[in-house]
Short mmCIF file of C-alpha atoms in Angstrom, two decimals:
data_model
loop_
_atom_site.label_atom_id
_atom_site.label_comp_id
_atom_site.label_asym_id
_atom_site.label_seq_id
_atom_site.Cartn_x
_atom_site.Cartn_y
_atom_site.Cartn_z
CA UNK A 248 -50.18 51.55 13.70
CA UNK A 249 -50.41 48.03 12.40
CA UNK A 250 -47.21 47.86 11.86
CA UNK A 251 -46.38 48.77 15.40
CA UNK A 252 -48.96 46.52 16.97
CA UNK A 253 -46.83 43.16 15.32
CA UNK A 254 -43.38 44.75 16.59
CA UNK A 255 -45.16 45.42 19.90
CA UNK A 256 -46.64 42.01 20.12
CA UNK A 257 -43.74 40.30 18.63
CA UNK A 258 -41.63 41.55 21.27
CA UNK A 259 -43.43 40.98 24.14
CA UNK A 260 -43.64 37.66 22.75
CA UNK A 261 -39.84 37.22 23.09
CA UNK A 262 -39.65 38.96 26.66
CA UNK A 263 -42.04 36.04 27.61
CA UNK A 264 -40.79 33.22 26.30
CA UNK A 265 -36.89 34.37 28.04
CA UNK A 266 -38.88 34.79 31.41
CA UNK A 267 -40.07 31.33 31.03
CA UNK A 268 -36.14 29.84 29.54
CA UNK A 269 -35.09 31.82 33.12
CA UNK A 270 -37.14 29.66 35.28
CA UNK A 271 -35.03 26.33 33.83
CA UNK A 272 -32.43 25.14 36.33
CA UNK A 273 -30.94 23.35 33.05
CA UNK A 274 -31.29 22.98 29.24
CA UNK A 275 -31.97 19.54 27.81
CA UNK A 276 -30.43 18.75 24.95
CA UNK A 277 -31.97 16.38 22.81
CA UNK A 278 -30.38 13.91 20.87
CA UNK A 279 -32.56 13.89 17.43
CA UNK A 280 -31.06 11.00 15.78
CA UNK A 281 -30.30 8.61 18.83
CA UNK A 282 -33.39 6.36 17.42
CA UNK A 283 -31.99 5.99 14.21
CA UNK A 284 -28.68 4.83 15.66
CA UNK A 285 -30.02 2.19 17.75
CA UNK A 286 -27.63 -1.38 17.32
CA UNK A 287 -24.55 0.27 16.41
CA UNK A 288 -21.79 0.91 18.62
CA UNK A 289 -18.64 3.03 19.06
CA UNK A 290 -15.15 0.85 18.07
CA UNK A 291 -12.73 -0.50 19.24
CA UNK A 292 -8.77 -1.38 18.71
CA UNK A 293 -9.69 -4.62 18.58
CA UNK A 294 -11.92 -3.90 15.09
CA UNK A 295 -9.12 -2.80 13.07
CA UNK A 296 -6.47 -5.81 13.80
CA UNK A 297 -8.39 -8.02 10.94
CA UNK A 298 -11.40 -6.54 8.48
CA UNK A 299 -14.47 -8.98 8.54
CA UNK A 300 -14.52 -10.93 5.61
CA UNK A 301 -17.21 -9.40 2.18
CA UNK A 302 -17.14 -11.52 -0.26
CA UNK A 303 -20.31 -12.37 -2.30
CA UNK A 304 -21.10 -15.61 -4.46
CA UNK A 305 -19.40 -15.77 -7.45
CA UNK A 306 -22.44 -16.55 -9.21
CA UNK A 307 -24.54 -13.87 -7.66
CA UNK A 308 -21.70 -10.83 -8.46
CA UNK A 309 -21.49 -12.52 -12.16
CA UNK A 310 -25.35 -11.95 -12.41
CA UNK A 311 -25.48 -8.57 -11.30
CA UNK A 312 -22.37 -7.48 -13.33
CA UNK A 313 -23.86 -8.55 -16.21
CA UNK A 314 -27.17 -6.68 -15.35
CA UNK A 315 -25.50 -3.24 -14.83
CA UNK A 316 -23.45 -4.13 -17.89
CA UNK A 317 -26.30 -4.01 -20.32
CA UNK A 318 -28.31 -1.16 -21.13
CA UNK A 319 -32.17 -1.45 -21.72
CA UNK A 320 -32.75 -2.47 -25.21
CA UNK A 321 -35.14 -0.55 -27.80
CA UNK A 322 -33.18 3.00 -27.32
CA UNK A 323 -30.96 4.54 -29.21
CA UNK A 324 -27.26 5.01 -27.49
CA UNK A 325 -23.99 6.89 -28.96
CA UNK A 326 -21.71 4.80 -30.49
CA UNK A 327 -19.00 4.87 -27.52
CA UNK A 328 -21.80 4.69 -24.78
CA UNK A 329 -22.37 1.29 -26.18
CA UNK A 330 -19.10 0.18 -26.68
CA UNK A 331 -17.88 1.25 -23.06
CA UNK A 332 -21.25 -0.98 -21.55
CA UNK A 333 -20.08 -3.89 -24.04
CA UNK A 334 -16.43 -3.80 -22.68
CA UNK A 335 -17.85 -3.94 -18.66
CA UNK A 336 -19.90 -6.81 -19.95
CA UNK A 337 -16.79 -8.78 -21.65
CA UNK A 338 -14.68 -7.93 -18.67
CA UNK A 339 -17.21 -9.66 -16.56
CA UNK A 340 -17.72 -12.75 -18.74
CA UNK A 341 -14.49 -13.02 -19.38
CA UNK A 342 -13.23 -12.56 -15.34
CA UNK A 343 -10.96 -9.56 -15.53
CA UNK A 344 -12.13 -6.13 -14.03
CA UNK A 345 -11.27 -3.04 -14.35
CA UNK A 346 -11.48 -0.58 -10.94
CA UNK A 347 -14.99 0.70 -12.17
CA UNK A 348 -16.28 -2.12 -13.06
CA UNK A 349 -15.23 -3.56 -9.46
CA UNK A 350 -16.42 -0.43 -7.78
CA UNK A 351 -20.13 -0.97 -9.53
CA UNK A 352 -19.96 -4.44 -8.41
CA UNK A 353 -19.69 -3.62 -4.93
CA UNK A 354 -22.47 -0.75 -4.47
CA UNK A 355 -24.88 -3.65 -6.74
CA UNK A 356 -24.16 -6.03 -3.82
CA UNK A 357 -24.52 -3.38 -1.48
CA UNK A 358 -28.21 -2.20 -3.15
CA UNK A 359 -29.51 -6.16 -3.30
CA UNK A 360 -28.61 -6.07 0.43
CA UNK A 361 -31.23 -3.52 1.41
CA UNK A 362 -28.68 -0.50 1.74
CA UNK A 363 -28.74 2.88 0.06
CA UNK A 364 -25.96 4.17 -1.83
CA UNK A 365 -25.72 7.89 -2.67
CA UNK A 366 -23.06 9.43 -4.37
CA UNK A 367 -22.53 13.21 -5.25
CA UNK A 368 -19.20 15.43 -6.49
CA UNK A 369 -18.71 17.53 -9.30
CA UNK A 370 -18.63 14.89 -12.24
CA UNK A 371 -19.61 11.91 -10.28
CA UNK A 372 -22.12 10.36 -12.55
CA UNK A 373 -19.53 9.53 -15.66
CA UNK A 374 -16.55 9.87 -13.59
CA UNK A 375 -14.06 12.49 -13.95
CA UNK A 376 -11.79 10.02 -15.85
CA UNK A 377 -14.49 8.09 -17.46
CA UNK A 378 -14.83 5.11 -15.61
CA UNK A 379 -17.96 4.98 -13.99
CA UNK A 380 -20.84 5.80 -16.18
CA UNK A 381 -23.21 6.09 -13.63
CA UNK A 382 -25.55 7.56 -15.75
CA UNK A 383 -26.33 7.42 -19.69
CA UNK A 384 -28.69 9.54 -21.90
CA UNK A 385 -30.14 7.86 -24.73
CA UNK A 386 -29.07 10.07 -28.17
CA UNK A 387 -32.63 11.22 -29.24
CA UNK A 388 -34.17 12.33 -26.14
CA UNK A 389 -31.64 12.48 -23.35
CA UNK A 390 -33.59 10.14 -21.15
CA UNK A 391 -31.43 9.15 -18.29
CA UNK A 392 -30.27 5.48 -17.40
CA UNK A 393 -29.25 4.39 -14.13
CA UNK A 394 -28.49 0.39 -14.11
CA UNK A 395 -27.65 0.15 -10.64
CA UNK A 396 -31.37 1.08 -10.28
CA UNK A 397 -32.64 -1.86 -12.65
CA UNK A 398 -30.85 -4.85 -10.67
CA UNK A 399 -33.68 -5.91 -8.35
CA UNK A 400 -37.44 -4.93 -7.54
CA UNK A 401 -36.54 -4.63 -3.77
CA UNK A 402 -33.51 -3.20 -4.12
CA UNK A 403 -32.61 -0.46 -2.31
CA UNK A 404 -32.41 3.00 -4.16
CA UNK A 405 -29.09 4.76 -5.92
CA UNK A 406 -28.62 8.03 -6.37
CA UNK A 407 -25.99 9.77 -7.45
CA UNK A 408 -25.62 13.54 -8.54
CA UNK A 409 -23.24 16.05 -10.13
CA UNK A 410 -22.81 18.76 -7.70
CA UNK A 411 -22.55 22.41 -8.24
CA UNK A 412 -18.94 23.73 -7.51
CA UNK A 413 -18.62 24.53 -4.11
CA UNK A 414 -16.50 21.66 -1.94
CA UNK A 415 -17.63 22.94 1.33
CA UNK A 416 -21.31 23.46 0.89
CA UNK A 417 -21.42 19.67 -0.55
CA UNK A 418 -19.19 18.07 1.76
CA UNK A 419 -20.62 19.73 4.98
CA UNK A 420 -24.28 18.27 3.06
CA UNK A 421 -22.73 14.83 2.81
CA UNK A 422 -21.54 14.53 6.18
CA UNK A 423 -24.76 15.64 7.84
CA UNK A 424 -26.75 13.01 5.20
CA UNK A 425 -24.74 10.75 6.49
CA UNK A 426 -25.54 11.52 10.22
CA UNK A 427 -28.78 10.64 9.40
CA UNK A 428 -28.43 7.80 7.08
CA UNK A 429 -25.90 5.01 8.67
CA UNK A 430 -27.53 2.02 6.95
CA UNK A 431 -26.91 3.67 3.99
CA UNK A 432 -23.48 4.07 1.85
CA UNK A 433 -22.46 8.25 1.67
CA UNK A 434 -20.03 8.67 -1.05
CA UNK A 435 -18.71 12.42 -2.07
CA UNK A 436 -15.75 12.25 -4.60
CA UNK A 437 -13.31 15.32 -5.59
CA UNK A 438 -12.71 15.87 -9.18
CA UNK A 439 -9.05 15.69 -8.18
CA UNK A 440 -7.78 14.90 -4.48
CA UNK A 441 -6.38 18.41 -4.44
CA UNK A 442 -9.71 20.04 -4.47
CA UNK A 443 -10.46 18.78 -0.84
CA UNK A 444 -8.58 21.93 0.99
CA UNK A 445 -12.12 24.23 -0.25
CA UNK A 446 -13.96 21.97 2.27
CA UNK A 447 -11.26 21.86 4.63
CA UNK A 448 -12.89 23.09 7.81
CA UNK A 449 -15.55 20.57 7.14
CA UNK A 450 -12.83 18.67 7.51
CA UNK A 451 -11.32 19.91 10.69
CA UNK A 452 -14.21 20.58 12.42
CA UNK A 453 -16.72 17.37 11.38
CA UNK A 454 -15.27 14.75 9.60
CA UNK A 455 -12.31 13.93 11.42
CA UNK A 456 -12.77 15.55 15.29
CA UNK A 457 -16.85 14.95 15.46
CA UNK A 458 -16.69 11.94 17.06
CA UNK A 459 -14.13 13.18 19.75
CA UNK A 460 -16.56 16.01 20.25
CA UNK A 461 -19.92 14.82 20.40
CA UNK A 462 -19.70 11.43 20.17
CA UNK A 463 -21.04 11.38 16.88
CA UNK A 464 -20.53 8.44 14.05
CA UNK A 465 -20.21 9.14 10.35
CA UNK A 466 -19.44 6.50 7.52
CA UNK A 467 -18.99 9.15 5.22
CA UNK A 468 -16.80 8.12 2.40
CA UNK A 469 -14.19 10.46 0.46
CA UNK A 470 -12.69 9.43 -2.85
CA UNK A 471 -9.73 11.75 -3.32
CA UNK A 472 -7.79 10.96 -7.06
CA UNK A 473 -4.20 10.71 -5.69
CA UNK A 474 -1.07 10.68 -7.95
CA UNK A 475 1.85 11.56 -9.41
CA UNK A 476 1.67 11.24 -13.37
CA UNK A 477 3.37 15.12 -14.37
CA UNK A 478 -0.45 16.67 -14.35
CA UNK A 479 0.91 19.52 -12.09
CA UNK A 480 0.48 21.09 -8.60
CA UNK A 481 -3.51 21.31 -8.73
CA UNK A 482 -3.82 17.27 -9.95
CA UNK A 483 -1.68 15.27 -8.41
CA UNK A 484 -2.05 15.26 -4.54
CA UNK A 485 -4.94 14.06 -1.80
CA UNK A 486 -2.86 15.74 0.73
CA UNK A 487 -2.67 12.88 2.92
CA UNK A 488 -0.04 14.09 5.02
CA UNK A 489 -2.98 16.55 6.03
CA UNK A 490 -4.94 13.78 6.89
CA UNK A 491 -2.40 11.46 8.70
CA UNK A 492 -1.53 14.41 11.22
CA UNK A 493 -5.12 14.22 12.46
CA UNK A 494 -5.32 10.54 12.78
CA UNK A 495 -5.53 9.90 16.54
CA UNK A 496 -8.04 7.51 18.41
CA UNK A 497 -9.61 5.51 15.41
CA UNK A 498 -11.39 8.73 14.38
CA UNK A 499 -11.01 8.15 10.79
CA UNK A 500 -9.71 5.47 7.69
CA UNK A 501 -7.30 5.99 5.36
CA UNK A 502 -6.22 4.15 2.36
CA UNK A 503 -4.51 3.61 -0.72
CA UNK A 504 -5.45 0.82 -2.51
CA UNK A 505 -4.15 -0.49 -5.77
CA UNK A 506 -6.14 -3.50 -6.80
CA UNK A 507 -10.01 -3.26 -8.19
CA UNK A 508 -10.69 -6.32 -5.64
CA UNK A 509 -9.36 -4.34 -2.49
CA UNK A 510 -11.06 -1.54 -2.92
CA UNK A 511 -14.63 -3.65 -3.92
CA UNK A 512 -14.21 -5.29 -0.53
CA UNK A 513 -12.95 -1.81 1.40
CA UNK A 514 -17.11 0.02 -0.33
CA UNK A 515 -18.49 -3.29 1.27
CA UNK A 516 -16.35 -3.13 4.77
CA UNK A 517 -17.80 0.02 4.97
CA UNK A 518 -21.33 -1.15 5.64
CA UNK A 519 -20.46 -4.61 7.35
CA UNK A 520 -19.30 -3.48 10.46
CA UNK A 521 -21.02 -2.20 13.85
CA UNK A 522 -20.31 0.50 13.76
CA UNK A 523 -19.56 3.36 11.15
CA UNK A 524 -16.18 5.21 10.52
CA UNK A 525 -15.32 8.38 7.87
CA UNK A 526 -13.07 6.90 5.36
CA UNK A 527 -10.90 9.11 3.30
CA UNK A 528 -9.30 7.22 -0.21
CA UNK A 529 -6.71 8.34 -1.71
CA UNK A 530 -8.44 6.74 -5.19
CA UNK A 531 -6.79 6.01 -8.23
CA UNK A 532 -5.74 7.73 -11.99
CA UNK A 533 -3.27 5.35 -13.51
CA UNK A 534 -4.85 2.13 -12.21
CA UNK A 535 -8.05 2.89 -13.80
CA UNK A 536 -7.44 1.23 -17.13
CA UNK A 537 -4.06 0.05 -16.46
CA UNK A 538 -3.62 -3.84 -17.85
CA UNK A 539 -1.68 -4.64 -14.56
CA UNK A 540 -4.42 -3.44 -11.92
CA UNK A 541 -6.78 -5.83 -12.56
CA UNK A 542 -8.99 -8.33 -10.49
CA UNK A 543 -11.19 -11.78 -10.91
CA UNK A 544 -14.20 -12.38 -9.54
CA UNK A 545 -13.06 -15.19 -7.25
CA UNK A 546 -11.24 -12.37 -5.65
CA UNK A 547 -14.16 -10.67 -4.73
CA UNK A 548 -16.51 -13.65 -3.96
CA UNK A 549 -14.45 -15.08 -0.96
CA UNK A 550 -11.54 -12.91 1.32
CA UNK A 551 -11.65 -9.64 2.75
CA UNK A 552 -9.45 -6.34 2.86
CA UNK A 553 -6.62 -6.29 2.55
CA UNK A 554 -4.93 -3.71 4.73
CA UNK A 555 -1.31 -5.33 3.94
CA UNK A 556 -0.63 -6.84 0.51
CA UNK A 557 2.77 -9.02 0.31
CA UNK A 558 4.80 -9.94 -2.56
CA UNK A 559 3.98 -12.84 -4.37
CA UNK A 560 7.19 -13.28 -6.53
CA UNK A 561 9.48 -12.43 -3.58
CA UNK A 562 11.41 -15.60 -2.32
CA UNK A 563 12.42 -16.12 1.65
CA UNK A 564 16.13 -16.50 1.42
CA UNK A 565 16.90 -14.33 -1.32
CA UNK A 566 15.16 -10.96 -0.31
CA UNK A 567 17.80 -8.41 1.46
CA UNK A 568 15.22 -5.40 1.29
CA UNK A 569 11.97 -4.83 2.10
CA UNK A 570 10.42 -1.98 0.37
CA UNK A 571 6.90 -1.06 1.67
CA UNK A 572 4.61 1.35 -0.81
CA UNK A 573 1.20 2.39 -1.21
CA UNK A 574 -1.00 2.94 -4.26
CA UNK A 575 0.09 2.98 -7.58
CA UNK A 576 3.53 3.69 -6.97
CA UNK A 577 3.73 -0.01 -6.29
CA UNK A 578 3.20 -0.81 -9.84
CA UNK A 579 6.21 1.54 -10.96
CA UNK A 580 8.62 0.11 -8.73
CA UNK A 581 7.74 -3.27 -9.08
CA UNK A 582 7.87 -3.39 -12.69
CA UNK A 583 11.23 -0.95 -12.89
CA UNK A 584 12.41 -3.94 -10.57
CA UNK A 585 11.31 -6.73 -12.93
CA UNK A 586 12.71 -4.83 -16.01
CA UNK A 587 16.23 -4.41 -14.28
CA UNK A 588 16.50 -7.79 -13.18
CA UNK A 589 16.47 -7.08 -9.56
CA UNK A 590 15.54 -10.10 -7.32
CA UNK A 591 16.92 -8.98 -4.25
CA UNK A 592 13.90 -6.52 -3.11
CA UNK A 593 10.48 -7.11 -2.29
CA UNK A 594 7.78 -4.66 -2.54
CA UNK A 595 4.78 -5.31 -0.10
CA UNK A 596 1.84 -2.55 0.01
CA UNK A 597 0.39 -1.07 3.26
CA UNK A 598 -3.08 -0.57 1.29
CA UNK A 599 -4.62 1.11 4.88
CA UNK A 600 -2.26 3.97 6.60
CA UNK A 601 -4.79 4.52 9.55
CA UNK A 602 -5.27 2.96 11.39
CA UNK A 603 -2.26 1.26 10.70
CA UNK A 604 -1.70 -2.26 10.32
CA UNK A 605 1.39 -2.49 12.82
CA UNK A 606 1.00 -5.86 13.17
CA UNK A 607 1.01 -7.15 9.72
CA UNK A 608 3.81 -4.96 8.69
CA UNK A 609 5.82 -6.44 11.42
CA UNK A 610 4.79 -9.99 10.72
CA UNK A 611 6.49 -9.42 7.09
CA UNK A 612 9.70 -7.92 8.82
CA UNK A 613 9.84 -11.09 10.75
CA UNK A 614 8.93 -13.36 7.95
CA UNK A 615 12.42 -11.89 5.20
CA UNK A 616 14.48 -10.66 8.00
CA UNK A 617 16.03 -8.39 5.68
CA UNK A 618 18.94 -5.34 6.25
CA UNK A 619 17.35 -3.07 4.79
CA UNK A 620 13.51 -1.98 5.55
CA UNK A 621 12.64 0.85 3.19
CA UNK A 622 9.57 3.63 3.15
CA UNK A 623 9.33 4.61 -0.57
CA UNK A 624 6.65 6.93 -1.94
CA UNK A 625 6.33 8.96 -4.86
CA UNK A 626 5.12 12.31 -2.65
CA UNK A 627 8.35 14.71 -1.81
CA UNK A 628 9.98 13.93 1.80
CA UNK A 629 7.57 16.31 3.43
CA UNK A 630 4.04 15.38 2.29
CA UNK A 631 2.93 11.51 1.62
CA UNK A 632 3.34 9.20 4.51
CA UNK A 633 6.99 8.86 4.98
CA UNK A 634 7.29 11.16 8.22
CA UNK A 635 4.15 9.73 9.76
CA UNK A 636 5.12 5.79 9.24
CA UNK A 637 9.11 7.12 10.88
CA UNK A 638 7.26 8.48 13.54
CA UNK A 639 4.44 5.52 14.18
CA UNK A 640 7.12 2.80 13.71
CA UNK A 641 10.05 4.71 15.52
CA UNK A 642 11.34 0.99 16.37
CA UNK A 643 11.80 0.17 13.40
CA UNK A 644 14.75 1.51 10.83
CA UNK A 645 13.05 2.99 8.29
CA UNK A 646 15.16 4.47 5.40
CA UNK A 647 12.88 7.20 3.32
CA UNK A 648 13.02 7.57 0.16
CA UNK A 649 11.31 10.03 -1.53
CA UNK A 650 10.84 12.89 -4.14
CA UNK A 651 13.18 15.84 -2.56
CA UNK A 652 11.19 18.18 -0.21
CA UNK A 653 9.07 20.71 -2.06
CA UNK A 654 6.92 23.94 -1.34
CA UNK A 655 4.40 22.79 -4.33
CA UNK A 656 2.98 19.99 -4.04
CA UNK A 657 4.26 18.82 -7.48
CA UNK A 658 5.90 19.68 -10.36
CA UNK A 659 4.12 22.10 -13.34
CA UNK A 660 6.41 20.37 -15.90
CA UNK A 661 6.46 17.41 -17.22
CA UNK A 662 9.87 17.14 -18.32
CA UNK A 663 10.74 18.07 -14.37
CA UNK A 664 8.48 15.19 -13.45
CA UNK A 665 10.61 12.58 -15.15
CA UNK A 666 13.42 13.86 -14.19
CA UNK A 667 12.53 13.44 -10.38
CA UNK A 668 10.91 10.26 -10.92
CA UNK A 669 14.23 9.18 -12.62
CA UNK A 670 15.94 10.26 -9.54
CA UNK A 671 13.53 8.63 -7.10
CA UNK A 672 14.30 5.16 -8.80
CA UNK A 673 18.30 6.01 -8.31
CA UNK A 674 17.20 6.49 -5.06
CA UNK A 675 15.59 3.26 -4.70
CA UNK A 676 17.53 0.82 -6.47
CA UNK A 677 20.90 1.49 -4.81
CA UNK A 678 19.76 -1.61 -2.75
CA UNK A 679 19.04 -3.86 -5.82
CA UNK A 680 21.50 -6.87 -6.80
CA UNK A 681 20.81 -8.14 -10.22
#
C-alpha cells in the first residue's frame, strides 16, 4: 500500500506539472553561462590577419624560469628527477630552451597574470615523452611537487591530471570546463595525435561545429603529437586532414609549429585575445630535444606568433623555388638541403593552416618570384595538408609533393619508412641546383 501511495502520488505529480508546461505559449531557454561571458565577443576576419603581440620582460620570464626550474630544497629526489630540473635551470641561465621548458614558461606567465591553467590527458603530468615534468614525487614519501604552483602568492592555480583512458569521456569534460572557464587556459593532450578519433564525435559535434550551432565559444586547447619518425600507423598521425575538412568560418585553429618560441607565444595568444577559439596542435616528437629546435628568451620577451616563418639563409636573386612546410618536416628538408649544397630553394613554414595566412604566404611569393612554388609534407598525398592548401590557394601553382597515397596512415616498418622518406627527398630535390 505504501508503495502504491508514492507511485500514485508521484504520478499525479507528473500529470500536474505537464498540465501546467501546456498552459506555456513558449519555452524559455536560459542561457546559464551568459554572465560569465560578459566582455568577450565573437571574431572576426579581421583577428586572424596579424596575432597581437605576447611577449613578457626578459627579466620577468628569466625569474620565473628559474623558479619552476628548482625544486624545494630539504627533500630527497631520484637521481634523474634532479638532473632533468638542473638541465631546465642551465637552459634558462644559459638562454637556450628546449620546447618544454618554453611551454612551462608560457603557462608561468599565464598563472602570474591571474589566469588558470588546467591540463589533463593520459600521461600529462611527466609528459608522454618526458618533457614536461609537471609533477615530481620526492623518493621517500611520494609527496607531490608542482612548481608552477610555487611561482607567486597570488598566482592563479594549476592543475593538471593524468586521466583515465577513455578520449571521449575526457575530451567531452574538457570542452564543457572550458564553457565555463574562458579566463582560464583548458589544455587536454593525446598520448599520441592518433588517439583523437576515440573522441571524435566530441569532435564533430562540439569542438569544431558548436559555435555554428549555438553560438557558443570554447578556447579549448588540443595538443595532438604529430609525426613521421617510422613509430607505425597508431604513432605517427594527428589526422589533420580530418581537421582541415571542417575548417569553415573561423570555427577553429590549427597549427604546426616548430620552434619552442612560437608555440610559447601561440599558449599565450590563446588567452590575449577577445574572444576565445578551440585550437587543435599538431605538437611535436622530434623537436622536443632536438639541438636545432631551440629558442632564446629575447624571442619570447618581445614579438608575437608567428603564423608564417621565412627563410633566413635564403637570398633574393638566387632562390628559383619556394618550398612551403609545416612542423618538423622543415628541419629534414632544410638540413638535407644544407648537406647537399643546394642554394637554389628556400623553405618557409606556414606554422598556422587555419585559418590560413593567405596573405603572408603570398607576400613571400611576391617577395622571390620564383618558378617553382612547392607544397611538401611528410603525410602521404591524401592525408596532411597538401589537398586542402591546392584547394584554398587554387590561384596559385602548387606542385605536391608528398609520401605516395596510402590506406594506413603510415608505415609499420621502419626499414619501409626510410625507404619512402628517401623517396620523398628524390621527390623534392629534383628542383635543387648545387
Amino acid at each position: 500500500d505504501v508503495a502504491k501511495k508514492i507511485e500514485d502520488d508521484y504520478n499525479a505529480f507528473l500529470e500536474n506539472e505537464h498540465e501546467t508546461s501546456r498552459k506555456n505559449d513558449k519555452a524559455i531557454v536560459w542561457d546559464f553561462l551568459s554572465k560569465t561571458w560578459e566582455g568577450y565577443r565573437h571574431s572576426k576576419p579581421a583577428d586572424f590577419d596579424q596575432s597581437p603581440e605576447t611577449g613578457i620582460a626578459k627579466d620577468k620570464l628569466l625569474a620565473l624560469g628559474k623558479k619552476l626550474a628548482t625544486l624545494p630544497e630539504g627533500k630527497k629526489y631520484f637521481r634523474k628527477i634532479q638532473k632533468i630540473f638542473d638541465d631546465r635551470l642551465a637552459a634558462v641561465e644559459t638562454n637556450n630552451l628546449d620546447w618544454g621548458t618554453a611551454e612551462m614558461l608560457a603557462y608561468a606567465t599565464l598563472l602570474t597574470e591571474g589566469n588558470p591553467v588546467r591540463l589533463s590527458g593520459q600521461d600529462v603530468e611527466r609528459g608522454t615523452f618526458s618533457h614536461r615534468h609537471a609533477v615530481v614525487k620526492t623518493e621517500d614519501t611520494e609527496e607531490e611537487i608542482e612548481t608552477l604552483n610555487m611561482l607567486a602568492e597570488n598566482q592563479a592555480p594549476f592543475s593538471v591530471y593524468n586521466s583515465f583512458l577513455s578520449e571521449y569521456g575526457v575530451l567531452g569534460f574538457e570542452y564543457g570546463y572550458s564553457l565555463a572557464t574562458p579566463q582560464g587556459l583548458t589544455i587536454w593532450e593525446a598520448q599520441f595525435g592518433d588517439f583523437f578519433n576515440g573522441a571524435q564525435i566530441m569532435i564533430d559535434q562540439f569542438i569544431t561545429a558548436g559555435e555554428d550551432k549555438w553560438s557558443t565559444q570554447s578556447g579549448l586547447v588540443m595538443l595532438l603529437p604529430h609525426g613521421y619518425e617510422g613509430q607505425g600507423a597508431e604513432h605517427s598521425s594527428g589526422r589533420m586532414e580530418r581537421f582541415l575538412q571542417q575548417c569553415a568560418d573561423e570555427n577553429i585553429q590549427l597549427v604546426n609549429t616548430s620552434t619552442p618560441a612560437n608555440h610559447f607565444h601561440l599558449l599565450r595568444r590563446q588567452m590575449n585575445r577577445p574572444f576565445r577559439k578551440p585550437l587543435v596542435v599538431f605538437s611535436p616528437k622530434m623537436l622536443l630535444r632536438y639541438p636545432s629546435a631551440t629558442s632564446t628568451l629575447e624571442e619570447m620577451a618581445t614579438g608575437r606568433f608567428q603564423e608564417v616563418i621565412d627563410d633566413a639563409k635564403a637570398k633574393v636573386g638566387t632562390i628559383d623555388t619556394v618550398v612551403f612546410c609545416s612542423g618538423k618536416f622543415y628541419y629534414e628538408a632544410s638540413e638535407k638541403a644544407t648537406e647537399m649544397g643546394v642554394d637554389n630553394m628556400a623553405f618557409v613554414r606556414v606554422e598556422q593552416l587555419y585559418p590560413l595566412p593567405q596573405k603572408q604566404i603570398e607576400a613571400v611569393i611576391a617577395k622571390y618570384q620564383p618558378k617553382n612554388i612547392v607544397w611538401a609534407q611528410e603525410e602521404p598525398e591524401n592525408m596532411g595538408a597538401w589537398h586542402y592548401i591546392a584547394m584554398k590557394l587554387r590561384h596559385i601553382p602548387f606542385i605536391g609533393i608528398t609520401r605516395v597515397a596510402a590506406a594506413a596512415a603510415a608505415e609499420g616498418s621502419k626499414k619501409l619508412h626510410e625507404r619512402r622518406l628517401k623517396q620523398l627527398f628524390a621527390d623534392l630535390f629534383q628542383f635543387a641546383k648545387k
